[in-house]
PDB file of C-alpha atoms in Angstrom:
ATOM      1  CA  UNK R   1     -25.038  21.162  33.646  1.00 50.00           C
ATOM      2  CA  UNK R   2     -26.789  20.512  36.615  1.00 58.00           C
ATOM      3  CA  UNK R   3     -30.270  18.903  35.644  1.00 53.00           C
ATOM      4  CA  UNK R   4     -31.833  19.449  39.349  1.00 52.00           C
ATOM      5  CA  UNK R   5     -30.949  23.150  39.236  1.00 59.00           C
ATOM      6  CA  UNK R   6     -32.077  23.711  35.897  1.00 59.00           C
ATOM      7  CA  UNK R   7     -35.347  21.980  36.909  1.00 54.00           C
ATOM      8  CA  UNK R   8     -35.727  24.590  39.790  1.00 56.00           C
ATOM      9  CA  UNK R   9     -34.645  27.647  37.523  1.00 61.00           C
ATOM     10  CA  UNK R  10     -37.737  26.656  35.145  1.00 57.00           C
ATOM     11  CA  UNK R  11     -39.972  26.416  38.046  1.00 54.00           C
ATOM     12  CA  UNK R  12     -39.028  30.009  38.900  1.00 60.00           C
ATOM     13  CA  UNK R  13     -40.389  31.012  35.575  1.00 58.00           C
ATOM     14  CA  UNK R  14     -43.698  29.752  36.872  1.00 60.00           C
ATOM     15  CA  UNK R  15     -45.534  32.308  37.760  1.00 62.00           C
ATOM     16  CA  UNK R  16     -47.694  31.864  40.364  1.00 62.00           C
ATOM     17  CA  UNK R  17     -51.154  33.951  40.397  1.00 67.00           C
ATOM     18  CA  UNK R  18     -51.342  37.150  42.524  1.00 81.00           C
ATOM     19  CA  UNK R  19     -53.487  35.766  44.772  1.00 88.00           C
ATOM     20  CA  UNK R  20     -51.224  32.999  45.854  1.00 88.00           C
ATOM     21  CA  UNK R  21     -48.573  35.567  46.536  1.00 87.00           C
ATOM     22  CA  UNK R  22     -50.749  37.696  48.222  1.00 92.00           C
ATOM     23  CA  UNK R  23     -51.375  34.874  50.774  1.00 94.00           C
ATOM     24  CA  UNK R  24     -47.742  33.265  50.956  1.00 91.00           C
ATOM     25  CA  UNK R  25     -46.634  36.635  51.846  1.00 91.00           C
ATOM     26  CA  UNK R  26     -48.400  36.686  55.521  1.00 94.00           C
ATOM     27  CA  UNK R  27     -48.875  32.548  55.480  1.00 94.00           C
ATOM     28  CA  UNK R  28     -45.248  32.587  55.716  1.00 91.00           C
ATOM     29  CA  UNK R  29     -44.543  35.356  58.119  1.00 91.00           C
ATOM     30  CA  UNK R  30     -47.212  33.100  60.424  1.00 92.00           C
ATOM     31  CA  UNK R  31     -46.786  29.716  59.594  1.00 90.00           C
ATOM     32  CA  UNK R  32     -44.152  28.697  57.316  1.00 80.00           C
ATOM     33  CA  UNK R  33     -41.078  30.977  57.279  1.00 75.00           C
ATOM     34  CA  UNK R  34     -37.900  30.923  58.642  1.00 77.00           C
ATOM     35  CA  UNK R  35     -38.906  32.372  61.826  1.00 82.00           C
ATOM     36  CA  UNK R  36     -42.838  31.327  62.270  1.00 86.00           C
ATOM     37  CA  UNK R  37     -45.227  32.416  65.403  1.00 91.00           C
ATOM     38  CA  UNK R  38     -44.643  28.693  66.821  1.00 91.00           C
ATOM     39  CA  UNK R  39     -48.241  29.138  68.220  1.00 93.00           C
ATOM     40  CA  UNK R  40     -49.550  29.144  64.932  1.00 94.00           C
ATOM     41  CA  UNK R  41     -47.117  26.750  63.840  1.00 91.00           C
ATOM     42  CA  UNK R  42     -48.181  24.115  66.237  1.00 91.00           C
ATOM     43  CA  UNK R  43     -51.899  24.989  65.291  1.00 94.00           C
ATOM     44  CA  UNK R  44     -51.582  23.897  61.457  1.00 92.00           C
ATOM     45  CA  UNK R  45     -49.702  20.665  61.806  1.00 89.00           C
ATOM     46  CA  UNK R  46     -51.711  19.930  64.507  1.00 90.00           C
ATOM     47  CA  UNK R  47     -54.689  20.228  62.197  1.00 91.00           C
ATOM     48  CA  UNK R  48     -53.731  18.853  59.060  1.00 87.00           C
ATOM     49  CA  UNK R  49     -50.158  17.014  60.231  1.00 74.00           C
ATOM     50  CA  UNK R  50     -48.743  17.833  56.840  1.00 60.00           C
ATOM     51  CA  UNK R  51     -45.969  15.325  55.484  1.00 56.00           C
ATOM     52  CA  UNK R  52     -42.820  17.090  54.956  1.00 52.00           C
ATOM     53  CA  UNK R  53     -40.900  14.779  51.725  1.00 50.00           C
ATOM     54  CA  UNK R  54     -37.525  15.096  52.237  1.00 46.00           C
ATOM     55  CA  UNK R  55     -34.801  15.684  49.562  1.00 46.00           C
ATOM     56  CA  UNK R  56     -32.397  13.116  48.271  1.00 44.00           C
ATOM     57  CA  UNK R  57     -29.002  13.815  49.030  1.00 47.00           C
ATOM     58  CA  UNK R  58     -30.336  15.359  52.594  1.00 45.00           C
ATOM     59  CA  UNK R  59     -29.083  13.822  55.726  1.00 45.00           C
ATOM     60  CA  UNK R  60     -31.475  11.893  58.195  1.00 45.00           C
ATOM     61  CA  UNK R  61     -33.256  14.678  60.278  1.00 44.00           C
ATOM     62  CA  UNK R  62     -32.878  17.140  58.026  1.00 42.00           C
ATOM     63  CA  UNK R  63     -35.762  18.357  55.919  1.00 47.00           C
ATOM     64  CA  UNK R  64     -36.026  21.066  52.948  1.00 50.00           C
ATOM     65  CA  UNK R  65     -39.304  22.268  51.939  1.00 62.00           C
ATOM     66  CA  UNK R  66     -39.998  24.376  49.042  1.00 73.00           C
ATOM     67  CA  UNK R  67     -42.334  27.269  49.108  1.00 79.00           C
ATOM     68  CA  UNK R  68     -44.311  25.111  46.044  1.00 79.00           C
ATOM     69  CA  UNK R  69     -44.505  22.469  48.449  1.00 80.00           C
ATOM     70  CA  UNK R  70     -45.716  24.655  51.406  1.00 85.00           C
ATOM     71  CA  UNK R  71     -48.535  25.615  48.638  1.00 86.00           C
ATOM     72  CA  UNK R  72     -49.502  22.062  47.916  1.00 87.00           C
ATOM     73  CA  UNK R  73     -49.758  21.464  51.557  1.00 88.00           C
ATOM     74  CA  UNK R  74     -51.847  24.524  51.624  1.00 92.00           C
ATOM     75  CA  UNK R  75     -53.877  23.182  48.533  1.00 92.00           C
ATOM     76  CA  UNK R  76     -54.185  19.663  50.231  1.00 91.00           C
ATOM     77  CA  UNK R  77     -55.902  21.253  53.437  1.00 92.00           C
ATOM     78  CA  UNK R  78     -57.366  24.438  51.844  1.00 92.00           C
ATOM     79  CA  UNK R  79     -61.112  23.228  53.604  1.00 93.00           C
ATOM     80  CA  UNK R  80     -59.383  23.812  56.915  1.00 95.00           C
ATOM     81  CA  UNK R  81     -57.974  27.269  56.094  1.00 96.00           C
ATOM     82  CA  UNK R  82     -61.328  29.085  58.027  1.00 96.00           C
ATOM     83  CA  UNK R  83     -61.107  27.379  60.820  1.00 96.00           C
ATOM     84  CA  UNK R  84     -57.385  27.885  61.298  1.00 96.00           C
ATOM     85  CA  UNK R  85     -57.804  31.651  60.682  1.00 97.00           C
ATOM     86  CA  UNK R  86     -60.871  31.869  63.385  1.00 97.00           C
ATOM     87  CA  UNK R  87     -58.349  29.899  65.747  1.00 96.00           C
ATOM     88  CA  UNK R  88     -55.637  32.277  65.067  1.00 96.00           C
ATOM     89  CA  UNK R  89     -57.787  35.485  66.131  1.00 96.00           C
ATOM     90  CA  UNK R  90     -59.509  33.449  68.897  1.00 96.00           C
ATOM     91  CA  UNK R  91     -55.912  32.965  70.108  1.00 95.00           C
ATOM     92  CA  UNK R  92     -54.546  36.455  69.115  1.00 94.00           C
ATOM     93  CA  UNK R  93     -51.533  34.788  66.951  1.00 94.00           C
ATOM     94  CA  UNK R  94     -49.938  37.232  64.482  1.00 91.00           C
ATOM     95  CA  UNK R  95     -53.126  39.992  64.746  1.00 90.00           C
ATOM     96  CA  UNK R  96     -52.242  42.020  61.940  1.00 93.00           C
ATOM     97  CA  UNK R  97     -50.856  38.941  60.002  1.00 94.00           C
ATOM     98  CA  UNK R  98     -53.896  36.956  60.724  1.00 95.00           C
ATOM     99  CA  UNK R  99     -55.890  39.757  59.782  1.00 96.00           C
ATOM    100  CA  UNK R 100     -54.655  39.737  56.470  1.00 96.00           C
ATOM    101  CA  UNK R 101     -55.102  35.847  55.861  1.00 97.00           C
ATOM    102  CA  UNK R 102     -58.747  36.442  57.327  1.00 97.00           C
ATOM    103  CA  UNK R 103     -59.718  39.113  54.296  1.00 96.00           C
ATOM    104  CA  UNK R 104     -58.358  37.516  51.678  1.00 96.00           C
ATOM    105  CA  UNK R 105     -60.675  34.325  52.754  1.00 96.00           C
ATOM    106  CA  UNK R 106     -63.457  36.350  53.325  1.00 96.00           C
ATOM    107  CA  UNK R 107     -63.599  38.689  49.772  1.00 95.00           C
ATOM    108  CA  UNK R 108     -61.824  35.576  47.709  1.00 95.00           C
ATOM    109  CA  UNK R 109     -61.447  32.058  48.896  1.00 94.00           C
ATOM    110  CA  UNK R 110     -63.046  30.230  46.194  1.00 93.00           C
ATOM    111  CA  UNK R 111     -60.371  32.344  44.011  1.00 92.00           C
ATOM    112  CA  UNK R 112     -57.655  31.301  45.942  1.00 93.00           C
ATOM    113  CA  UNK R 113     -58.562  27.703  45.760  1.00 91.00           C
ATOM    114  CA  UNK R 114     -58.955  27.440  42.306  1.00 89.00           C
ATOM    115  CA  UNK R 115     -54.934  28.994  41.806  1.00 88.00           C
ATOM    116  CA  UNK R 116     -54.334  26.874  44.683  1.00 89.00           C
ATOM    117  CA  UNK R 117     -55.692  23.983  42.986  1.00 87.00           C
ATOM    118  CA  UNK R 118     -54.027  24.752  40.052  1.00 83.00           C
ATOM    119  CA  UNK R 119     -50.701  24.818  40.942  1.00 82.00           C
ATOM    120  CA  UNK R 120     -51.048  21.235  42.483  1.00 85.00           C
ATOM    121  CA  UNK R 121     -50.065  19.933  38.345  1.00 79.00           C
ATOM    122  CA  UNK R 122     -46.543  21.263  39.102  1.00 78.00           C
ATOM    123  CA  UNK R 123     -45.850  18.413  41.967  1.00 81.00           C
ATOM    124  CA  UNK R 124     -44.381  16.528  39.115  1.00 77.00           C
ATOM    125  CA  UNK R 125     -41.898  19.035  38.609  1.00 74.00           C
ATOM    126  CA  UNK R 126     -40.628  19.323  42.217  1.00 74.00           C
ATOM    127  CA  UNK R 127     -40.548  15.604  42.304  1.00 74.00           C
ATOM    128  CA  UNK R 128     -38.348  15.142  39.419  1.00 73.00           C
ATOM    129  CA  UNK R 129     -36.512  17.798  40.439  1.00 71.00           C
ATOM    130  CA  UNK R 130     -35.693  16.393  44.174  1.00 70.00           C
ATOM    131  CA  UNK R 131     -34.732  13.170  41.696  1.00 68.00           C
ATOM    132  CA  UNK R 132     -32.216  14.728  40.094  1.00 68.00           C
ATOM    133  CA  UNK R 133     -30.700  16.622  43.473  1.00 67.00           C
ATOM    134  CA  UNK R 134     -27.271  14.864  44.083  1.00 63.00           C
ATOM    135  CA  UNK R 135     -23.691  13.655  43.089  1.00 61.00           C
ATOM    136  CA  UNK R 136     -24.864  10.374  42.636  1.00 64.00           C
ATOM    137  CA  UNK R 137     -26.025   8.789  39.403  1.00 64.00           C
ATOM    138  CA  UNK R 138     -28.843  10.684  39.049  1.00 63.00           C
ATOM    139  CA  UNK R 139     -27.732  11.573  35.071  1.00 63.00           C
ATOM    140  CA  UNK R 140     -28.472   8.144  34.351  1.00 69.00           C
ATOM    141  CA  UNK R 141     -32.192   8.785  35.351  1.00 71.00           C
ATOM    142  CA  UNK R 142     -32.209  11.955  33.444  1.00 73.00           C
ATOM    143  CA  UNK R 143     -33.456  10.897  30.017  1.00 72.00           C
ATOM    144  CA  UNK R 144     -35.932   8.891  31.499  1.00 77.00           C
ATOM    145  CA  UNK R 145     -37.221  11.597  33.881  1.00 75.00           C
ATOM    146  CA  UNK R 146     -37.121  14.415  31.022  1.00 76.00           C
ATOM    147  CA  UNK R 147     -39.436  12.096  28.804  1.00 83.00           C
ATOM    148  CA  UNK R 148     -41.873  12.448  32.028  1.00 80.00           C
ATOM    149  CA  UNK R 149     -41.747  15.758  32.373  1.00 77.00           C
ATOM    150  CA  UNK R 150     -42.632  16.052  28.441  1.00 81.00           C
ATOM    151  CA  UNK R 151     -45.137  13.358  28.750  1.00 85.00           C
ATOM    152  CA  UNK R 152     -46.457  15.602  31.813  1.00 81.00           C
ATOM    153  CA  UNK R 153     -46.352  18.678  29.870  1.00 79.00           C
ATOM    154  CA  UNK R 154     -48.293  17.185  26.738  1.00 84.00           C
ATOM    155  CA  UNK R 155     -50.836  15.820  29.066  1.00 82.00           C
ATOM    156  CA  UNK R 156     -51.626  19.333  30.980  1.00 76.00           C
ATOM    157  CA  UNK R 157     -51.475  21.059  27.486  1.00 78.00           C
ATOM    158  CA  UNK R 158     -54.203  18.861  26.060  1.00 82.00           C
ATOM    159  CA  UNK R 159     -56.056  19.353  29.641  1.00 74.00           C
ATOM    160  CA  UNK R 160     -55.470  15.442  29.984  1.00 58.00           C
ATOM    161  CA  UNK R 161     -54.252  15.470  33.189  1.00 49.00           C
ATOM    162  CA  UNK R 162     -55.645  14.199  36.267  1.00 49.00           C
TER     163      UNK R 162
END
């Protein structure tokens, strides 16, 4: 069994909120994808110069980044998401795209904070899970990093967590 592929399987039976998915849908046409308006690109880690973690077991220069992770970055920066969406029309980046990013923060930004906000408790589970990534020893961290993950889960249950 491969404990850094079963940690992403159960993150795939998190579901995120509509909302979210609403706005990852267009965010990564625009920004994120695998084939991003570089404009607009440019524009975001200009503005919030967003630290990309890289994977163990990657190789230097390469970099992986998960669409939770594009999220927390999102999350992280959410105050500048208005001003990046009036700099995006001002500059005529992705129109249609850009208009859809612009209604959902007009009609229901302080909703998509809060699920934004929300999904920030699941860091712990991408982090354990780019732990466990590898052909190394990583099964000798495994108990220790499950017991987190429990701890973790215990904590958020009992609306403990920070």
């Amino acid at each position: 069994m491969c404990l850094s592929h079963t940690l992403s399987n159960a993150g795939e039976q998190i579901n995120l909120p509509a909302l979210i998915e609403e706005w990852m849908t267009p965010w990564l046409e625009l920004v994120g994808g695998r084939d991003p308006h570089r404009g607009a690109q440019s524009l975001w880690a200009h503005m919030v110069a967003p630290q990309r973690p890289k994977s163990a077991g990657l190789q230097p220069g390469e970099v992986w980044w998960s669409k939770a992770e594009i999220c927390f970055d999102i999350a992280e920066n959410s105050s500048h998401l208005k001003t990046f969406v009036r700099l995006l029309q001002a500059r005529a980046y992705g129109s249609a795209t850009t208009a859809k990013l612009s209604s959902i923060l007009q009609s229901r930004f302080e909703a998509l904070q809060q699920e934004l906000a929300a999904l920030l408790d699941m860091r712990e589970l991408v982090k354990v899970t780019y732990e466990m990534e590898g052909d190394r020893l990583e099964l000798l961290l495994a108990h220790r990093r499950l017991e987190a993950l429990l701890a973790f889960g215990d904590a958020v249950a009992s609306n403990q967590s920070g």
